[in-house]
Amino acid sequence: MSNELHHAINAQINAELWSAYLYLAMSLDAEAKGHKGVANWFFIQFKEEQDHARIFMNYLNSRDCKVVLEPIAPVPSEWGSVLEMFQQTLQHEKKVTAMINNLAAIAKADNDFASVNRLAWFIDEQVEEEESARDMI
Ligand code: MG
């Protein structure tokens, strides 16, 4: 794997963990305000984002590329409304989609077909992530 792709996937692991942290914060804020169903929805997203990070970690390991964990940036602790949470979720997932597309573009330019295939799952997953945020809005 190219150094460029290795480092970009490593950065993606941090981004997935940041997403997990964001959704955990939303879950806690929703729970604190009595929105138990919303809290549960975001807690499930929290777990899914950790799974995404784990899939990328496993992939780098399988390609004999070292995973380096970076600090996770702070997240907000309060939102004005549940609607605002879902709007931010959609906005955030669109950014993640752009990041995944960038990884796929690097893999394609590298003729790294194993990475192209691995990333195809994430490309499909992002369509679902954006759709489910839009459905909630
Ligand atoms: Mg994700």
mmCIF file with all atom_site columns, C-alpha atoms in Angstrom, residues 2-91:
data_model
loop_
_atom_site.group_PDB
_atom_site.id
_atom_site.type_symbol
_atom_site.label_atom_id
_atom_site.label_alt_id
_atom_site.label_comp_id
_atom_site.label_asym_id
_atom_site.label_entity_id
_atom_site.label_seq_id
_atom_site.pdbx_PDB_ins_code
_atom_site.Cartn_x
_atom_site.Cartn_y
_atom_site.Cartn_z
_atom_site.occupancy
_atom_site.B_iso_or_equiv
_atom_site.pdbx_formal_charge
_atom_site.auth_seq_id
_atom_site.auth_comp_id
_atom_site.auth_asym_id
_atom_site.auth_atom_id
_atom_site.pdbx_PDB_model_num
ATOM 1  C CA . SER A 1 2  ? 1.240   3.509  -0.763 1.00 0.00 ? 2  SER A CA 1
ATOM 2  C CA . ASN A 1 3  ? 2.294   5.740  2.128  1.00 0.00 ? 3  ASN A CA 1
ATOM 3  C CA . GLU A 1 4  ? -0.317  8.240  1.026  1.00 0.00 ? 4  GLU A CA 1
ATOM 4  C CA . LEU A 1 5  ? -3.156  5.715  1.309  1.00 0.00 ? 5  LEU A CA 1
ATOM 5  C CA . HIS A 1 6  ? -1.783  4.253  4.547  1.00 0.00 ? 6  HIS A CA 1
ATOM 6  C CA . HIS A 1 7  ? -1.735  7.697  6.173  1.00 0.00 ? 7  HIS A CA 1
ATOM 7  C CA . ALA A 1 8  ? -5.140  8.641  4.775  1.00 0.00 ? 8  ALA A CA 1
ATOM 8  C CA . ILE A 1 9  ? -6.734  5.433  6.148  1.00 0.00 ? 9  ILE A CA 1
ATOM 9  C CA . ASN A 1 10 ? -5.004  6.029  9.472  1.00 0.00 ? 10 ASN A CA 1
ATOM 10 C CA . ALA A 1 11 ? -6.579  9.509  9.530  1.00 0.00 ? 11 ALA A CA 1
ATOM 11 C CA . GLN A 1 12 ? -9.937  7.921  8.652  1.00 0.00 ? 12 GLN A CA 1
ATOM 12 C CA . ILE A 1 13 ? -9.685  5.720  11.765 1.00 0.00 ? 13 ILE A CA 1
ATOM 13 C CA . ASN A 1 14 ? -9.411  8.899  13.842 1.00 0.00 ? 14 ASN A CA 1
ATOM 14 C CA . ALA A 1 15 ? -12.381 10.399 11.968 1.00 0.00 ? 15 ALA A CA 1
ATOM 15 C CA . GLU A 1 16 ? -14.522 7.302  12.645 1.00 0.00 ? 16 GLU A CA 1
ATOM 16 C CA . LEU A 1 17 ? -13.610 7.429  16.335 1.00 0.00 ? 17 LEU A CA 1
ATOM 17 C CA . TRP A 1 18 ? -14.440 11.147 16.380 1.00 0.00 ? 18 TRP A CA 1
ATOM 18 C CA . SER A 1 19 ? -17.833 10.283 14.825 1.00 0.00 ? 19 SER A CA 1
ATOM 19 C CA . ALA A 1 20 ? -18.347 7.703  17.582 1.00 0.00 ? 20 ALA A CA 1
ATOM 20 C CA . TYR A 1 21 ? -17.515 10.345 20.188 1.00 0.00 ? 21 TYR A CA 1
ATOM 21 C CA . LEU A 1 22 ? -19.892 12.865 18.545 1.00 0.00 ? 22 LEU A CA 1
ATOM 22 C CA . TYR A 1 23 ? -22.795 10.394 18.556 1.00 0.00 ? 23 TYR A CA 1
ATOM 23 C CA . LEU A 1 24 ? -22.072 9.343  22.142 1.00 0.00 ? 24 LEU A CA 1
ATOM 24 C CA . ALA A 1 25 ? -22.265 13.027 23.166 1.00 0.00 ? 25 ALA A CA 1
ATOM 25 C CA . MET A 1 26 ? -25.566 13.392 21.287 1.00 0.00 ? 26 MET A CA 1
ATOM 26 C CA . SER A 1 27 ? -26.863 10.220 22.960 1.00 0.00 ? 27 SER A CA 1
ATOM 27 C CA . LEU A 1 28 ? -25.977 11.542 26.409 1.00 0.00 ? 28 LEU A CA 1
ATOM 28 C CA . ASP A 1 29 ? -27.531 14.974 25.728 1.00 0.00 ? 29 ASP A CA 1
ATOM 29 C CA . ALA A 1 30 ? -30.734 13.347 24.418 1.00 0.00 ? 30 ALA A CA 1
ATOM 30 C CA . GLU A 1 31 ? -30.890 11.058 27.454 1.00 0.00 ? 31 GLU A CA 1
ATOM 31 C CA . ALA A 1 32 ? -30.341 13.986 29.843 1.00 0.00 ? 32 ALA A CA 1
ATOM 32 C CA . LYS A 1 33 ? -33.330 15.730 28.239 1.00 0.00 ? 33 LYS A CA 1
ATOM 33 C CA . GLY A 1 34 ? -35.599 12.686 28.458 1.00 0.00 ? 34 GLY A CA 1
ATOM 34 C CA . HIS A 1 35 ? -35.511 11.675 24.771 1.00 0.00 ? 35 HIS A CA 1
ATOM 35 C CA . LYS A 1 36 ? -34.811 8.003  25.423 1.00 0.00 ? 36 LYS A CA 1
ATOM 36 C CA . GLY A 1 37 ? -35.553 6.751  21.907 1.00 0.00 ? 37 GLY A CA 1
ATOM 37 C CA . VAL A 1 38 ? -33.247 9.341  20.367 1.00 0.00 ? 38 VAL A CA 1
ATOM 38 C CA . ALA A 1 39 ? -30.575 8.527  22.964 1.00 0.00 ? 39 ALA A CA 1
ATOM 39 C CA . ASN A 1 40 ? -30.814 4.875  21.948 1.00 0.00 ? 40 ASN A CA 1
ATOM 40 C CA . TRP A 1 41 ? -30.594 5.731  18.220 1.00 0.00 ? 41 TRP A CA 1
ATOM 41 C CA . PHE A 1 42 ? -27.406 7.714  18.771 1.00 0.00 ? 42 PHE A CA 1
ATOM 42 C CA . PHE A 1 43 ? -25.955 5.047  21.069 1.00 0.00 ? 43 PHE A CA 1
ATOM 43 C CA . ILE A 1 44 ? -26.357 2.522  18.227 1.00 0.00 ? 44 ILE A CA 1
ATOM 44 C CA . GLN A 1 45 ? -24.532 4.978  15.907 1.00 0.00 ? 45 GLN A CA 1
ATOM 45 C CA . PHE A 1 46 ? -21.782 5.296  18.547 1.00 0.00 ? 46 PHE A CA 1
ATOM 46 C CA . LYS A 1 47 ? -21.239 1.530  18.376 1.00 0.00 ? 47 LYS A CA 1
ATOM 47 C CA . GLU A 1 48 ? -21.427 1.450  14.558 1.00 0.00 ? 48 GLU A CA 1
ATOM 48 C CA . GLU A 1 49 ? -18.740 4.123  14.229 1.00 0.00 ? 49 GLU A CA 1
ATOM 49 C CA . GLN A 1 50 ? -16.450 2.106  16.488 1.00 0.00 ? 50 GLN A CA 1
ATOM 50 C CA . ASP A 1 51 ? -17.077 -0.867 14.184 1.00 0.00 ? 51 ASP A CA 1
ATOM 51 C CA . HIS A 1 52 ? -16.084 1.287  11.187 1.00 0.00 ? 52 HIS A CA 1
ATOM 52 C CA . ALA A 1 53 ? -12.835 2.238  12.926 1.00 0.00 ? 53 ALA A CA 1
ATOM 53 C CA . ARG A 1 54 ? -12.207 -1.436 13.756 1.00 0.00 ? 54 ARG A CA 1
ATOM 54 C CA . ILE A 1 55 ? -12.768 -2.537 10.127 1.00 0.00 ? 55 ILE A CA 1
ATOM 55 C CA . PHE A 1 56 ? -10.163 0.001  8.953  1.00 0.00 ? 56 PHE A CA 1
ATOM 56 C CA . MET A 1 57 ? -7.750  -1.119 11.712 1.00 0.00 ? 57 MET A CA 1
ATOM 57 C CA . ASN A 1 58 ? -8.157  -4.764 10.681 1.00 0.00 ? 58 ASN A CA 1
ATOM 58 C CA . TYR A 1 59 ? -7.609  -3.797 7.057  1.00 0.00 ? 59 TYR A CA 1
ATOM 59 C CA . LEU A 1 60 ? -4.380  -1.889 7.752  1.00 0.00 ? 60 LEU A CA 1
ATOM 60 C CA . ASN A 1 61 ? -3.158  -4.793 9.899  1.00 0.00 ? 61 ASN A CA 1
ATOM 61 C CA . SER A 1 62 ? -3.971  -7.281 7.148  1.00 0.00 ? 62 SER A CA 1
ATOM 62 C CA . ARG A 1 63 ? -1.879  -5.183 4.724  1.00 0.00 ? 63 ARG A CA 1
ATOM 63 C CA . ASP A 1 64 ? 1.035   -5.068 7.204  1.00 0.00 ? 64 ASP A CA 1
ATOM 64 C CA . CYS A 1 65 ? 0.517   -1.338 7.799  1.00 0.00 ? 65 CYS A CA 1
ATOM 65 C CA . LYS A 1 66 ? 0.874   0.076  11.302 1.00 0.00 ? 66 LYS A CA 1
ATOM 66 C CA . VAL A 1 67 ? -2.127  1.766  12.946 1.00 0.00 ? 67 VAL A CA 1
ATOM 67 C CA . VAL A 1 68 ? -1.188  4.903  14.893 1.00 0.00 ? 68 VAL A CA 1
ATOM 68 C CA . LEU A 1 69 ? -3.881  6.288  17.193 1.00 0.00 ? 69 LEU A CA 1
ATOM 69 C CA . GLU A 1 70 ? -4.074  10.081 17.280 1.00 0.00 ? 70 GLU A CA 1
ATOM 70 C CA . PRO A 1 71 ? -5.841  12.242 19.896 1.00 0.00 ? 71 PRO A CA 1
ATOM 71 C CA . ILE A 1 72 ? -9.588  12.605 19.433 1.00 0.00 ? 72 ILE A CA 1
ATOM 72 C CA . ALA A 1 73 ? -10.737 16.240 19.146 1.00 0.00 ? 73 ALA A CA 1
ATOM 73 C CA . PRO A 1 74 ? -13.390 17.514 21.579 1.00 0.00 ? 74 PRO A CA 1
ATOM 74 C CA . VAL A 1 75 ? -17.093 17.333 20.691 1.00 0.00 ? 75 VAL A CA 1
ATOM 75 C CA . PRO A 1 76 ? -19.990 19.580 21.789 1.00 0.00 ? 76 PRO A CA 1
ATOM 76 C CA . SER A 1 77 ? -21.941 18.509 24.876 1.00 0.00 ? 77 SER A CA 1
ATOM 77 C CA . GLU A 1 78 ? -25.257 20.194 24.168 1.00 0.00 ? 78 GLU A CA 1
ATOM 78 C CA . TRP A 1 79 ? -27.611 20.739 21.223 1.00 0.00 ? 79 TRP A CA 1
ATOM 79 C CA . GLY A 1 80 ? -30.550 23.136 20.946 1.00 0.00 ? 80 GLY A CA 1
ATOM 80 C CA . SER A 1 81 ? -32.973 20.430 19.820 1.00 0.00 ? 81 SER A CA 1
ATOM 81 C CA . VAL A 1 82 ? -33.211 16.859 18.606 1.00 0.00 ? 82 VAL A CA 1
ATOM 82 C CA . LEU A 1 83 ? -33.760 18.184 15.060 1.00 0.00 ? 83 LEU A CA 1
ATOM 83 C CA . GLU A 1 84 ? -30.481 20.081 15.292 1.00 0.00 ? 84 GLU A CA 1
ATOM 84 C CA . MET A 1 85 ? -28.708 16.812 16.255 1.00 0.00 ? 85 MET A CA 1
ATOM 85 C CA . PHE A 1 86 ? -30.019 15.037 13.172 1.00 0.00 ? 86 PHE A CA 1
ATOM 86 C CA . GLN A 1 87 ? -29.195 17.999 10.922 1.00 0.00 ? 87 GLN A CA 1
ATOM 87 C CA . GLN A 1 88 ? -25.625 18.007 12.228 1.00 0.00 ? 88 GLN A CA 1
ATOM 88 C CA . THR A 1 89 ? -25.508 14.229 11.758 1.00 0.00 ? 89 THR A CA 1
ATOM 89 C CA . LEU A 1 90 ? -26.444 14.579 8.071  1.00 0.00 ? 90 LEU A CA 1
ATOM 90 C CA . GLN A 1 91 ? -23.931 17.393 7.568  1.00 0.00 ? 91 GLN A CA 1
#
